[in-house]
Short mmCIF file of C-alpha atoms in Angstrom, two decimals:
data_model
loop_
_atom_site.label_atom_id
_atom_site.label_comp_id
_atom_site.label_asym_id
_atom_site.label_seq_id
_atom_site.Cartn_x
_atom_site.Cartn_y
_atom_site.Cartn_z
CA MET J 502 -18.35 61.06 25.94
CA MET J 503 -14.95 60.94 24.81
CA LYS J 504 -11.59 60.98 26.74
CA VAL J 505 -9.50 64.14 26.28
CA LEU J 506 -6.53 62.31 24.91
CA GLU J 507 -8.98 60.75 22.17
CA ALA J 508 -10.42 63.94 21.11
CA GLY J 509 -9.39 65.18 17.45
CA PHE J 510 -8.30 68.52 18.79
CA MET J 511 -6.07 67.25 21.37
CA LYS J 512 -4.37 64.85 19.01
CA GLY J 513 -3.81 67.71 16.59
CA PHE J 514 -2.38 69.84 19.26
CA ILE J 515 0.09 66.92 20.52
CA HIS J 516 1.34 66.25 16.83
CA MET J 517 1.84 70.23 16.46
CA ALA J 518 3.69 70.32 19.24
CA ASP J 519 5.81 67.34 18.52
CA GLN J 520 6.44 68.50 14.72
CA GLY J 521 7.87 71.99 16.18
CA PHE J 522 10.21 69.61 18.47
CA LEU J 523 11.18 67.50 15.56
CA GLN J 524 12.12 70.93 13.57
CA GLY J 525 14.74 71.90 16.45
CA TRP J 526 12.67 75.03 17.29
CA HIS J 527 12.02 73.97 21.05
CA GLU J 528 15.34 73.33 23.01
CA ARG J 529 14.73 72.47 26.53
CA ASN J 530 11.48 74.12 27.57
CA GLY J 531 11.53 76.85 24.89
CA GLY J 532 8.37 77.71 23.04
CA ASN J 533 4.55 77.49 23.81
CA LEU J 534 1.30 76.64 22.05
CA THR J 535 -2.38 77.18 22.90
CA TYR J 536 -5.64 76.61 21.27
CA ARG J 537 -9.11 78.03 21.99
CA ILE J 538 -11.55 75.00 22.16
CA LYS J 539 -14.77 74.76 20.14
CA GLU J 540 -17.81 74.58 22.06
CA GLU J 541 -18.86 71.27 20.87
CA GLU J 542 -15.49 70.01 21.48
CA VAL J 543 -15.67 70.93 25.23
CA GLU J 544 -19.27 68.90 25.33
CA GLU J 545 -17.18 65.89 23.92
CA ILE J 546 -14.94 65.83 26.96
CA LYS J 547 -16.78 67.76 29.61
CA GLU J 548 -17.02 64.76 31.85
CA GLU J 549 -13.32 64.48 32.14
CA LEU J 550 -13.07 68.23 33.18
CA ASP J 551 -12.57 69.19 36.74
CA LEU J 552 -13.79 72.57 37.61
CA THR J 553 -13.35 72.47 41.23
CA GLY J 554 -9.56 73.66 41.23
CA GLU J 555 -8.89 77.48 42.43
CA TRP J 556 -8.52 80.48 40.34
CA HIS J 557 -5.21 82.02 39.28
CA PRO J 558 -4.63 85.52 38.07
CA ILE J 559 -3.89 85.87 34.38
CA GLY J 560 -1.96 89.01 34.72
CA THR J 561 -3.96 91.04 32.18
CA THR J 562 -7.69 91.16 31.55
CA VAL J 563 -9.21 89.25 28.37
CA LYS J 564 -13.15 89.85 28.58
CA GLY J 565 -13.31 88.88 24.95
CA LEU J 566 -12.54 85.19 26.06
CA ALA J 567 -14.80 85.00 29.37
CA GLY J 568 -15.91 81.50 29.57
CA GLU J 569 -13.37 79.99 26.96
CA TYR J 570 -11.48 77.01 27.32
CA PHE J 571 -8.00 76.29 26.07
CA VAL J 572 -5.29 73.79 25.61
CA ALA J 573 -1.74 75.14 26.84
CA THR J 574 1.64 73.91 27.05
CA GLY J 575 2.89 74.01 30.47
CA SER J 576 5.57 76.53 32.17
CA GLY J 577 8.89 74.63 32.23
CA LYS J 578 7.78 71.69 30.34
CA TYR J 579 9.54 70.33 27.36
CA PHE J 580 8.04 70.01 23.84
CA SER J 581 10.16 66.91 23.53
CA ASN J 582 7.85 65.38 26.18
CA VAL J 583 4.31 66.14 24.69
CA LEU J 584 3.69 63.33 22.78
CA SER J 585 4.86 60.77 25.24
CA ASN J 586 3.66 62.26 28.55
CA PRO J 587 0.87 64.89 27.48
CA LYS J 588 -1.07 65.10 30.89
CA ASP J 589 2.05 66.06 32.34
CA SER J 590 3.42 68.41 29.51
CA LEU J 591 0.07 70.48 28.81
CA GLY J 592 -3.25 71.09 30.25
CA ILE J 593 -7.05 72.54 29.64
CA VAL J 594 -7.41 75.81 31.31
CA LEU J 595 -10.96 77.80 31.97
CA VAL J 596 -11.17 81.48 31.57
CA ASP J 597 -13.57 82.94 34.32
CA GLU J 598 -16.56 85.30 33.52
CA ASN J 599 -14.60 88.55 34.05
CA GLY J 600 -11.44 87.56 31.93
CA GLU J 601 -8.83 88.09 34.63
CA ASN J 602 -8.37 84.54 36.04
CA TYR J 603 -8.00 80.89 34.80
CA LYS J 604 -8.12 77.53 36.42
CA ILE J 605 -6.77 74.01 35.37
CA CYS J 606 -9.47 71.62 34.37
CA TRP J 607 -7.40 69.00 33.18
CA GLY J 608 -3.57 68.04 32.80
CA LEU J 609 -0.59 69.96 34.19
CA GLU J 610 -0.34 67.31 36.74
CA ASN J 611 1.86 67.64 39.89
CA GLY J 612 1.27 71.52 40.53
CA ALA J 613 2.38 72.72 37.03
CA ARG J 614 0.78 75.96 35.57
CA PRO J 615 0.22 76.78 31.96
CA THR J 616 3.06 78.66 29.78
CA SER J 617 4.59 81.74 31.34
CA GLU J 618 3.64 83.53 28.03
CA LEU J 619 -0.30 82.91 29.01
CA PRO J 620 -0.83 86.69 29.00
CA SER J 621 0.64 87.00 25.51
CA HIS J 622 -1.07 84.20 24.07
CA LEU J 623 -4.61 84.97 25.72
CA MET J 624 -4.21 88.90 24.82
CA ASN J 625 -3.53 87.78 21.14
CA HIS J 626 -6.26 85.31 20.99
CA GLU J 627 -8.77 87.79 22.01
CA VAL J 628 -7.64 90.29 19.19
CA LYS J 629 -7.63 87.39 16.43
CA LYS J 630 -10.85 86.01 17.72
CA GLU J 631 -12.41 89.51 17.29
CA ILE J 632 -10.59 90.60 14.17
CA THR J 633 -11.39 86.92 12.18
CA GLY J 634 -15.03 86.57 13.54
CA GLY J 635 -13.84 83.74 15.79
CA GLU J 636 -11.93 81.56 12.90
CA HIS J 637 -8.35 81.93 14.38
CA ARG J 638 -7.99 79.36 17.15
CA VAL J 639 -4.25 78.68 17.35
CA ILE J 640 -1.54 80.79 18.72
CA TYR J 641 2.09 79.37 18.47
CA HIS J 642 5.40 80.75 19.84
CA CYS J 643 8.74 78.76 18.54
CA HIS J 644 12.72 79.61 18.68
CA ALA J 645 13.06 79.38 14.89
CA THR J 646 16.74 79.38 14.19
CA ASN J 647 17.18 81.34 11.04
CA VAL J 648 14.33 83.74 11.79
CA ILE J 649 16.31 85.06 15.28
CA ALA J 650 19.65 85.17 13.18
CA LEU J 651 18.10 87.47 10.88
CA THR J 652 17.09 89.88 13.88
CA PHE J 653 20.73 90.53 14.60
CA VAL J 654 21.58 91.66 11.13
CA LEU J 655 18.39 93.24 9.67
CA PRO J 656 16.74 96.39 10.74
CA LEU J 657 13.89 95.99 13.15
CA LYS J 658 11.46 97.10 10.61
CA ASP J 659 8.22 95.25 9.40
CA GLU J 660 8.90 96.54 5.85
CA VAL J 661 12.21 95.07 5.90
CA PHE J 662 11.63 91.79 7.25
CA THR J 663 8.22 91.33 4.98
CA ARG J 664 9.99 92.44 1.73
CA GLN J 665 13.03 90.33 2.45
CA LEU J 666 11.16 87.22 3.39
CA TRP J 667 8.61 87.88 0.63
CA GLU J 668 11.66 87.60 -1.95
CA MET J 669 13.05 84.32 -0.74
CA ALA J 670 10.39 81.97 -1.96
CA THR J 671 7.52 82.79 -4.76
CA GLU J 672 4.94 81.35 -2.32
CA CYS J 673 5.82 83.43 0.81
CA PRO J 674 3.37 86.62 -0.20
CA VAL J 675 0.46 83.83 -0.72
CA VAL J 676 1.36 82.43 2.52
CA PHE J 677 1.25 85.60 4.66
CA PRO J 678 0.26 88.34 2.07
CA ASP J 679 -0.42 90.68 4.92
CA GLY J 680 3.21 90.67 5.71
CA VAL J 681 5.01 90.28 9.24
CA GLY J 682 5.39 92.48 12.16
CA VAL J 683 8.64 93.10 14.33
CA VAL J 684 8.78 93.40 18.14
CA PRO J 685 11.94 94.77 19.48
CA TRP J 686 13.48 92.76 22.11
CA MET J 687 11.55 92.62 25.47
CA VAL J 688 11.52 90.77 28.43
CA PRO J 689 9.52 87.59 27.90
CA GLY J 690 6.31 86.51 29.81
CA GLY J 691 5.34 90.01 30.70
CA ARG J 692 2.76 92.64 29.90
CA ASP J 693 4.68 94.68 27.67
CA ILE J 694 5.56 92.27 25.05
CA ALA J 695 2.01 90.94 25.30
CA VAL J 696 0.64 94.55 24.53
CA ALA J 697 3.27 95.22 21.55
CA THR J 698 2.34 91.95 19.99
CA SER J 699 -1.16 92.22 20.24
CA LYS J 700 -1.03 95.55 18.34
CA LEU J 701 0.63 94.03 15.47
CA MET J 702 -1.52 91.16 15.74
CA LYS J 703 -4.25 93.60 14.49
CA LYS J 704 -2.64 93.77 11.23
CA TYR J 705 -0.51 90.53 10.70
CA ASP J 706 -0.67 86.75 11.36
CA VAL J 707 3.07 86.87 12.33
CA ALA J 708 4.97 88.57 14.57
CA ILE J 709 8.79 88.48 14.80
CA TRP J 710 10.12 88.79 18.35
CA ALA J 711 13.74 90.09 18.11
CA HIS J 712 16.60 87.77 19.27
CA HIS J 713 13.89 85.36 20.43
CA GLY J 714 11.55 83.79 17.61
CA ILE J 715 8.22 83.47 15.89
CA PHE J 716 4.83 84.22 17.32
CA CYS J 717 1.78 83.66 15.13
CA SER J 718 -1.91 82.99 14.78
CA GLY J 719 -4.11 80.72 12.64
CA LYS J 720 -7.24 78.86 11.99
CA ASP J 721 -6.04 75.42 12.93
CA PHE J 722 -3.02 73.46 13.65
CA ASP J 723 -1.95 72.75 10.11
CA LEU J 724 -2.21 76.42 8.94
CA THR J 725 -0.56 77.77 11.97
CA PHE J 726 2.28 75.36 11.69
CA GLY J 727 2.82 75.75 7.91
CA LEU J 728 2.77 79.65 8.43
CA ALA J 729 5.69 79.22 11.03
CA HIS J 730 7.46 76.71 8.51
CA THR J 731 7.22 78.82 5.80
CA VAL J 732 8.62 81.94 7.49
CA GLU J 733 11.23 79.91 8.81
CA LYS J 734 12.10 78.48 5.49
CA SER J 735 12.24 81.73 3.86
CA ALA J 736 14.50 83.09 6.44
CA GLU J 737 16.89 79.91 6.09
CA ILE J 738 17.13 80.90 2.33
CA LEU J 739 18.02 84.60 3.23
CA VAL J 740 20.71 83.57 5.88
CA LYS J 741 22.30 81.50 2.74
CA VAL J 742 21.89 84.33 0.40
CA LEU J 743 23.41 86.66 2.70
CA SER J 744 26.35 84.56 3.39
CA MET J 745 27.08 84.18 -0.23
CA SER J 746 26.92 87.80 -1.19
CA PRO J 747 25.92 91.14 0.10
CA VAL J 748 24.08 91.88 -3.26
CA LYS J 749 21.38 89.86 -5.04
CA LEU J 750 22.10 89.87 -8.64
CA GLN J 751 18.45 89.12 -9.33
CA THR J 752 15.38 88.75 -7.07
CA ILE J 753 11.37 88.90 -7.28
CA THR J 754 10.69 92.79 -8.31
CA SER J 755 7.69 94.70 -6.87
CA ASP J 756 5.61 94.10 -10.33
CA ASN J 757 6.48 90.53 -10.25
CA PHE J 758 4.86 90.65 -6.58
CA ARG J 759 1.79 92.61 -8.27
CA ASP J 760 1.17 90.03 -11.16
CA LEU J 761 1.65 87.01 -8.36
CA ALA J 762 -1.32 88.74 -6.36
CA LYS J 763 -3.30 89.40 -9.46
CA ASP J 764 -3.14 85.57 -10.38
CA PHE J 765 -3.38 84.12 -6.76
CA LYS J 766 -6.27 86.59 -5.73
CA VAL J 767 -4.41 88.06 -2.69
CA THR J 768 -4.00 91.32 -1.83
CA LEU J 769 -0.45 92.55 -1.02
CA PRO J 770 -0.06 95.97 0.89
CA GLU J 771 1.81 98.63 -1.37
CA GLU J 772 3.84 99.63 1.61
CA PHE J 773 5.80 96.35 0.95
CA LEU J 774 6.08 96.85 -2.58
CA ASN J 775 7.20 100.59 -3.02
#
């Protein structure tokens, strides 16, 4: 058997959390990260899991995740401390057989709880598990600076954000060919924002929370972090372009995007090209 902190998935989780902090996306206790653990990974560490703890309500029902284990960052915990003190900053939780409650099986010491965004994370894990056939396992929320800035000056519409971000870097429509969705400002941590985001996640891998940040999903840590990183990099370029001139003298055209899609064998929705 393997110690939890020796497991590959936990090393990957800690590395991703630290990389997000180094980008400046996790001031104070901002942001959260969860990972749906594979069955074989649970087997590797099961002797370190404590299943005697009490159940706590999730705040929503996620029957599609019944019996699943997750790594989650803690509520009020700092990403800056994940690398140095992981057992305090994050934990492993188990979802009950009804998909209504969770219990802490490892970590989150001294009475800590998983992220306050747990309902949003689990509702979206359920959606992405279903529509990707179980391939997506990572949900990530960060306070990406330039993305947040754009939500004050661009219309909060999927087609506007998608097209503007695609135009900023040639690789963008290849990295997120489905586009991005936009959620208007909502109180974080509640059911309303979880429901609104889960609707978008049926179509996209990225949701932009107005005045709040990025919420995204992916197959593994590298792909999910790379997705958030690409979106934020594109937003940074757009912020600089808008600061230099309100008018673009040249850009990537709709036909350019169609040519790109053909060569890179991706499908770009026409709703973002017309």
